[in-house]
Tab-separated table of C-alpha atoms in Angstrom:
chain	number	residue	atom	x	y	z
A	24	MET	CA	144.860	122.686	121.535
A	25	PRO	CA	146.859	124.296	118.659
A	26	VAL	CA	149.466	121.905	117.270
A	27	MET	CA	152.559	123.282	115.535
A	28	THR	CA	154.405	121.143	113.002
A	29	GLU	CA	156.764	123.742	111.545
A	30	TYR	CA	157.983	127.286	112.106
A	31	PRO	CA	158.949	129.732	109.334
A	32	PRO	CA	162.569	130.938	109.506
A	33	GLY	CA	162.902	133.918	111.847
A	34	THR	CA	160.140	132.696	114.167
A	35	PRO	CA	160.768	131.879	117.831
A	36	CYS	CA	160.077	128.166	118.033
A	37	TRP	CA	161.220	126.744	121.353
A	38	ALA	CA	162.187	127.447	124.944
A	39	ASP	CA	164.034	125.354	127.462
A	40	LEU	CA	164.884	125.649	131.121
A	41	SER	CA	168.469	125.516	132.360
A	42	THR	CA	168.309	124.221	135.927
A	43	PRO	CA	170.671	122.790	138.563
A	44	ASP	CA	167.991	120.336	139.774
A	45	ALA	CA	165.927	118.635	137.092
A	46	GLY	CA	163.878	116.640	139.584
A	47	ALA	CA	162.828	119.651	141.639
A	48	SER	CA	162.144	121.731	138.528
A	49	GLY	CA	160.057	118.939	137.034
A	50	ALA	CA	157.979	118.774	140.211
A	51	PHE	CA	157.478	122.554	140.334
A	52	TYR	CA	156.359	122.978	136.722
A	53	GLY	CA	154.398	119.748	136.826
A	54	ASP	CA	152.294	121.103	139.660
A	55	LEU	CA	152.018	124.630	138.253
A	56	PHE	CA	151.243	123.805	134.610
A	57	GLY	CA	150.176	120.167	134.676
A	58	TRP	CA	153.306	118.996	132.889
A	59	GLU	CA	155.109	115.690	133.054
A	60	THR	CA	158.696	115.042	132.020
A	61	HIS	CA	159.532	112.828	129.053
A	62	SER	CA	163.095	111.522	128.842
A	63	PRO	CA	164.528	109.867	125.725
A	64	PRO	CA	164.906	106.064	126.083
A	65	GLY	CA	168.099	105.086	127.864
A	66	SER	CA	168.864	108.596	129.129
A	67	ASP	CA	169.789	109.427	132.718
A	68	ALA	CA	169.025	112.316	135.070
A	69	SER	CA	171.741	114.472	133.513
A	70	ALA	CA	170.243	114.268	130.015
A	71	TYR	CA	168.058	116.729	128.165
A	72	ALA	CA	164.336	116.055	128.637
A	73	PHE	CA	160.986	117.404	127.485
A	74	PHE	CA	157.933	118.813	129.217
A	75	GLY	CA	154.503	117.798	127.946
A	76	PRO	CA	150.916	117.711	129.220
A	77	ALA	CA	150.342	115.087	131.898
A	78	GLY	CA	148.606	112.000	130.608
A	79	THR	CA	149.886	112.278	127.049
A	80	PRO	CA	150.122	108.778	125.515
A	81	ALA	CA	153.730	107.715	125.025
A	82	GLY	CA	153.298	107.471	121.267
A	83	GLU	CA	152.068	111.065	121.037
A	84	ALA	CA	154.615	112.603	123.420
A	85	PRO	CA	157.242	113.592	120.791
A	86	ALA	CA	154.677	115.698	118.885
A	87	ARG	CA	153.085	117.235	121.989
A	88	VAL	CA	156.078	118.666	123.850
A	89	VAL	CA	155.703	122.199	125.198
A	90	ALA	CA	159.221	123.063	126.429
A	91	GLY	CA	162.615	121.588	127.265
A	92	LEU	CA	164.529	120.781	130.445
A	93	MET	CA	168.328	121.107	130.398
A	94	PRO	CA	170.110	120.123	133.640
A	95	PHE	CA	173.512	121.576	134.456
A	96	THR	CA	175.958	121.009	137.291
A	97	GLY	CA	178.608	123.133	138.954
A	98	GLY	CA	179.732	126.693	138.345
A	99	GLU	CA	177.926	129.959	138.966
A	100	ARG	CA	175.540	129.634	136.049
A	101	PRO	CA	172.065	130.919	136.968
A	102	ALA	CA	168.871	129.010	136.259
A	103	GLY	CA	166.872	130.526	133.411
A	104	TRP	CA	164.607	130.095	130.417
A	105	ASN	CA	166.197	130.207	126.947
A	106	THR	CA	164.499	131.385	123.739
A	107	TYR	CA	165.271	129.709	120.374
A	108	VAL	CA	164.620	131.230	116.939
A	109	ASN	CA	164.215	129.084	113.816
A	110	VAL	CA	166.913	129.757	111.202
A	111	THR	CA	167.815	128.272	107.823
A	112	ASP	CA	171.579	128.299	108.469
A	113	ALA	CA	173.054	128.371	111.977
A	114	ASP	CA	176.562	129.157	110.736
A	115	ALA	CA	175.348	132.115	108.678
A	116	THR	CA	173.335	133.355	111.669
A	117	ALA	CA	176.401	133.132	113.900
A	118	ALA	CA	178.334	135.226	111.385
A	119	LEU	CA	175.564	137.837	111.328
A	120	VAL	CA	175.557	137.987	115.135
A	121	SER	CA	179.279	138.770	115.161
A	122	GLN	CA	178.930	141.337	112.374
A	123	ALA	CA	176.099	143.058	114.264
A	124	GLY	CA	178.170	143.414	117.458
A	125	GLY	CA	176.936	140.368	119.352
A	126	GLN	CA	178.887	137.415	120.733
A	127	VAL	CA	178.736	133.733	119.837
A	128	LEU	CA	178.586	131.905	123.180
A	129	VAL	CA	178.037	128.377	121.847
A	130	PRO	CA	179.074	127.817	118.211
A	131	PRO	CA	176.707	125.844	115.966
A	132	LEU	CA	176.562	122.186	116.972
A	133	ASP	CA	174.469	119.205	115.936
A	134	VAL	CA	172.026	117.897	118.534
A	135	ASP	CA	171.646	114.157	117.946
A	136	GLY	CA	170.269	114.645	114.460
A	137	GLN	CA	167.352	116.679	115.809
A	138	GLY	CA	168.741	119.984	114.592
A	139	THR	CA	171.604	122.441	114.909
A	140	MET	CA	171.710	124.935	117.759
A	141	ALA	CA	173.859	127.925	118.645
A	142	MET	CA	173.706	130.328	121.574
A	143	PHE	CA	174.438	134.043	121.311
A	144	ALA	CA	174.478	137.267	123.290
A	145	ASP	CA	173.127	140.293	121.434
A	146	ASP	CA	174.958	143.628	121.439
A	147	GLN	CA	173.411	144.497	124.829
A	148	GLY	CA	174.131	141.099	126.411
A	149	ALA	CA	170.713	139.435	126.158
A	150	MET	CA	171.076	135.718	125.447
A	151	VAL	CA	169.151	134.146	122.570
A	152	ALA	CA	169.595	130.914	120.637
A	153	ALA	CA	169.215	129.807	117.030
A	154	TRP	CA	167.703	126.489	115.981
A	155	LYS	CA	168.091	124.966	112.534
A	156	PRO	CA	165.532	122.136	112.592
A	157	LYS	CA	166.057	118.637	111.258
A	158	ALA	CA	163.885	115.994	112.952
A	159	PHE	CA	162.637	118.401	115.653
A	160	ALA	CA	160.806	121.623	114.733
A	161	GLY	CA	160.079	123.080	118.170
A	162	ALA	CA	157.159	123.322	120.575
A	163	GLY	CA	154.359	121.020	119.435
A	164	LEU	CA	151.603	122.692	121.486
A	165	VAL	CA	151.216	126.472	121.860
A	166	ASN	CA	148.853	129.299	122.860
A	167	GLU	CA	146.740	127.350	125.346
A	168	PRO	CA	146.958	127.112	129.169
A	169	GLY	CA	150.218	125.434	130.104
A	170	CYS	CA	151.863	126.259	126.772
A	171	LEU	CA	154.219	128.880	125.371
A	172	CYS	CA	152.362	131.841	123.903
A	173	TRP	CA	154.857	134.730	123.499
A	174	TYR	CA	158.552	135.670	123.547
A	175	GLU	CA	159.721	139.129	124.619
A	176	LEU	CA	162.993	141.049	124.789
A	177	ALA	CA	163.559	143.556	127.581
A	178	CYS	CA	166.427	145.988	126.945
A	179	ARG	CA	167.554	149.559	127.608
A	180	ASP	CA	168.301	150.612	124.024
A	181	THR	CA	165.394	149.616	121.800
A	182	ALA	CA	166.821	151.422	118.763
A	183	ALA	CA	170.037	149.381	118.981
A	184	ALA	CA	167.975	146.203	119.438
A	185	ALA	CA	165.950	147.038	116.324
A	186	ARG	CA	169.178	147.320	114.318
A	187	PHE	CA	170.655	144.118	115.743
A	188	TYR	CA	167.631	141.849	115.322
A	189	GLY	CA	166.755	143.396	112.003
A	190	ARG	CA	170.174	142.422	110.699
A	191	VAL	CA	170.303	138.956	112.299
A	192	PHE	CA	166.719	137.712	111.866
A	193	GLY	CA	165.199	140.222	109.450
A	194	TRP	CA	162.731	141.552	112.033
A	195	GLN	CA	161.039	144.943	111.846
A	196	ALA	CA	160.224	146.839	115.038
A	197	ASP	CA	156.700	148.285	115.257
A	198	THR	CA	156.175	150.485	118.330
A	199	SER	CA	152.740	151.630	119.462
A	200	GLN	CA	150.966	152.849	122.580
A	201	MET	CA	149.746	150.142	124.955
A	202	GLY	CA	147.871	151.722	127.821
A	203	PRO	CA	150.199	154.115	129.685
A	204	MET	CA	153.337	152.744	128.004
A	205	THR	CA	154.722	152.037	124.577
A	206	TYR	CA	155.289	148.504	123.372
A	207	THR	CA	157.209	147.148	120.401
A	208	GLU	CA	156.219	144.123	118.360
A	209	TRP	CA	158.703	142.274	116.189
A	210	TRP	CA	157.235	141.693	112.722
A	211	LEU	CA	158.397	139.375	109.972
A	212	ASP	CA	156.667	138.778	106.635
A	213	GLY	CA	153.498	140.530	107.728
A	214	ARG	CA	153.040	138.824	111.103
A	215	PRO	CA	154.162	139.489	114.694
A	216	VAL	CA	156.726	137.025	116.001
A	217	GLY	CA	157.578	138.525	119.403
A	218	GLY	CA	157.763	141.684	121.477
A	219	MET	CA	160.118	144.153	123.125
A	220	VAL	CA	159.891	146.204	126.330
A	221	HIS	CA	161.957	149.308	127.019
A	222	MET	CA	163.779	149.028	130.350
A	223	ASP	CA	163.430	152.639	131.503
A	224	GLU	CA	164.498	154.330	134.744
A	225	ASP	CA	161.833	152.426	136.687
A	226	TRP	CA	163.725	149.173	136.154
A	227	PRO	CA	166.378	148.349	138.789
A	228	GLU	CA	169.889	148.865	137.422
A	229	GLY	CA	170.923	145.347	138.372
A	230	ILE	CA	168.528	143.665	135.943
A	231	PRO	CA	170.358	142.963	132.667
A	232	PRO	CA	168.751	142.893	129.210
A	233	HIS	CA	167.079	139.533	128.708
A	234	TRP	CA	164.587	137.439	126.764
A	235	MET	CA	161.412	136.448	128.593
A	236	VAL	CA	159.128	133.512	127.807
A	237	HIS	CA	155.365	133.738	128.403
A	238	PHE	CA	153.129	130.814	129.319
A	239	ALA	CA	149.362	130.978	128.991
A	240	VAL	CA	147.290	130.133	132.071
A	241	ALA	CA	143.579	129.798	132.738
A	242	ASP	CA	143.703	132.025	135.849
A	243	CYS	CA	146.615	134.412	136.372
A	244	ASP	CA	145.865	135.174	140.022
A	245	ALA	CA	145.533	131.510	140.942
A	246	ALA	CA	148.732	130.600	139.073
A	247	ALA	CA	150.674	133.419	140.784
A	248	ALA	CA	149.429	132.287	144.201
A	249	ARG	CA	150.330	128.686	143.417
A	250	THR	CA	153.832	129.762	142.351
A	251	GLU	CA	154.443	131.119	145.848
A	252	GLU	CA	152.936	128.038	147.498
A	253	LEU	CA	155.401	125.906	145.535
A	254	GLY	CA	158.398	127.941	146.702
A	255	GLY	CA	158.650	130.426	143.845
A	256	GLN	CA	158.297	134.207	143.881
A	257	VAL	CA	155.958	136.757	142.336
A	258	ARG	CA	158.145	139.546	140.938
A	259	VAL	CA	155.317	141.551	139.301
A	260	PRO	CA	151.842	140.890	140.735
A	261	PRO	CA	148.866	140.108	138.481
A	262	THR	CA	148.186	143.158	136.322
A	263	ASP	CA	145.732	143.897	133.531
A	264	VAL	CA	147.121	144.905	130.126
A	265	PRO	CA	145.406	144.942	126.708
A	266	PRO	CA	146.548	141.387	125.786
A	267	GLY	CA	145.235	139.950	129.074
A	268	ARG	CA	146.152	139.642	132.757
A	269	PHE	CA	149.813	138.853	133.450
A	270	ALA	CA	152.309	138.364	136.257
A	271	VAL	CA	156.089	137.944	136.283
A	272	VAL	CA	157.192	135.083	138.510
A	273	ALA	CA	160.298	133.061	139.332
A	274	ASP	CA	160.644	129.369	140.094
A	275	PRO	CA	162.425	128.157	143.272
A	276	HIS	CA	165.806	128.287	141.502
A	277	GLY	CA	165.302	131.867	140.308
A	278	ALA	CA	164.357	131.238	136.652
A	279	VAL	CA	162.021	134.088	135.687
A	280	PHE	CA	159.043	133.780	133.335
A	281	THR	CA	155.693	135.412	132.639
A	282	ILE	CA	152.261	133.878	133.097
A	283	ILE	CA	149.290	135.411	131.296
A	284	LYS	CA	145.601	134.769	130.912
A	285	LEU	CA	145.086	135.886	127.340
A	286	ALA	CA	142.190	138.252	126.778
A	287	ALA	CA	141.110	136.180	123.775
A	288	ALA	CA	140.696	133.216	126.105
A	289	GLY	CA	137.692	134.918	127.728
């Protein structure tokens, strides 16, 4: 399984789940992806925790995390997956976000010596976070079943998004034909770091611009069926696309994510 030890600046590096019920979310994703939850020593149920493959030895757990779990209580905040991008300076990134027409939702703050995070909304309202690593770089395992494999922005004005993310993270937008539709890849220093989908007239008006995380699975159809058995929903049924077979699903609390059997996986 690919192990990541560092991420170049401008690369999406982490995702975590905001949820009102950490126990129920842990059970759902544990069954669906084979994860178990690792909590820092001495923490309680309200603390940040990590997802990792079940059966990981305790000594290896910090280097083999796949995603985060962030409980919240009260308010009308919806459950959802958050995307983090590696940066060299969180304060400078926050300034660029404001200059580019976005909004700083959570100013840069230190996270227990692990790194500095900040949360933003881009100029169309899609939420994205910055992560300046210290002790913690990001996801330790990627691109295999049960792991993060892609990050994707869905928005209604792709030209505006290209300007915003180009200014904030230095990304270049490369749009090409993918089957019956066009698809944009975000490129940085000669490599793709994420994607972008145009929300055209076929998208319901009530769906706001957003970042979507993708998890690799061994069998997309089986994972979609299991999502429903566990109390989740299938929003887009299993569909073949050039990169593989994907489905868009939601967990029992409404957090939406994509599952995909990558074509390269056979």
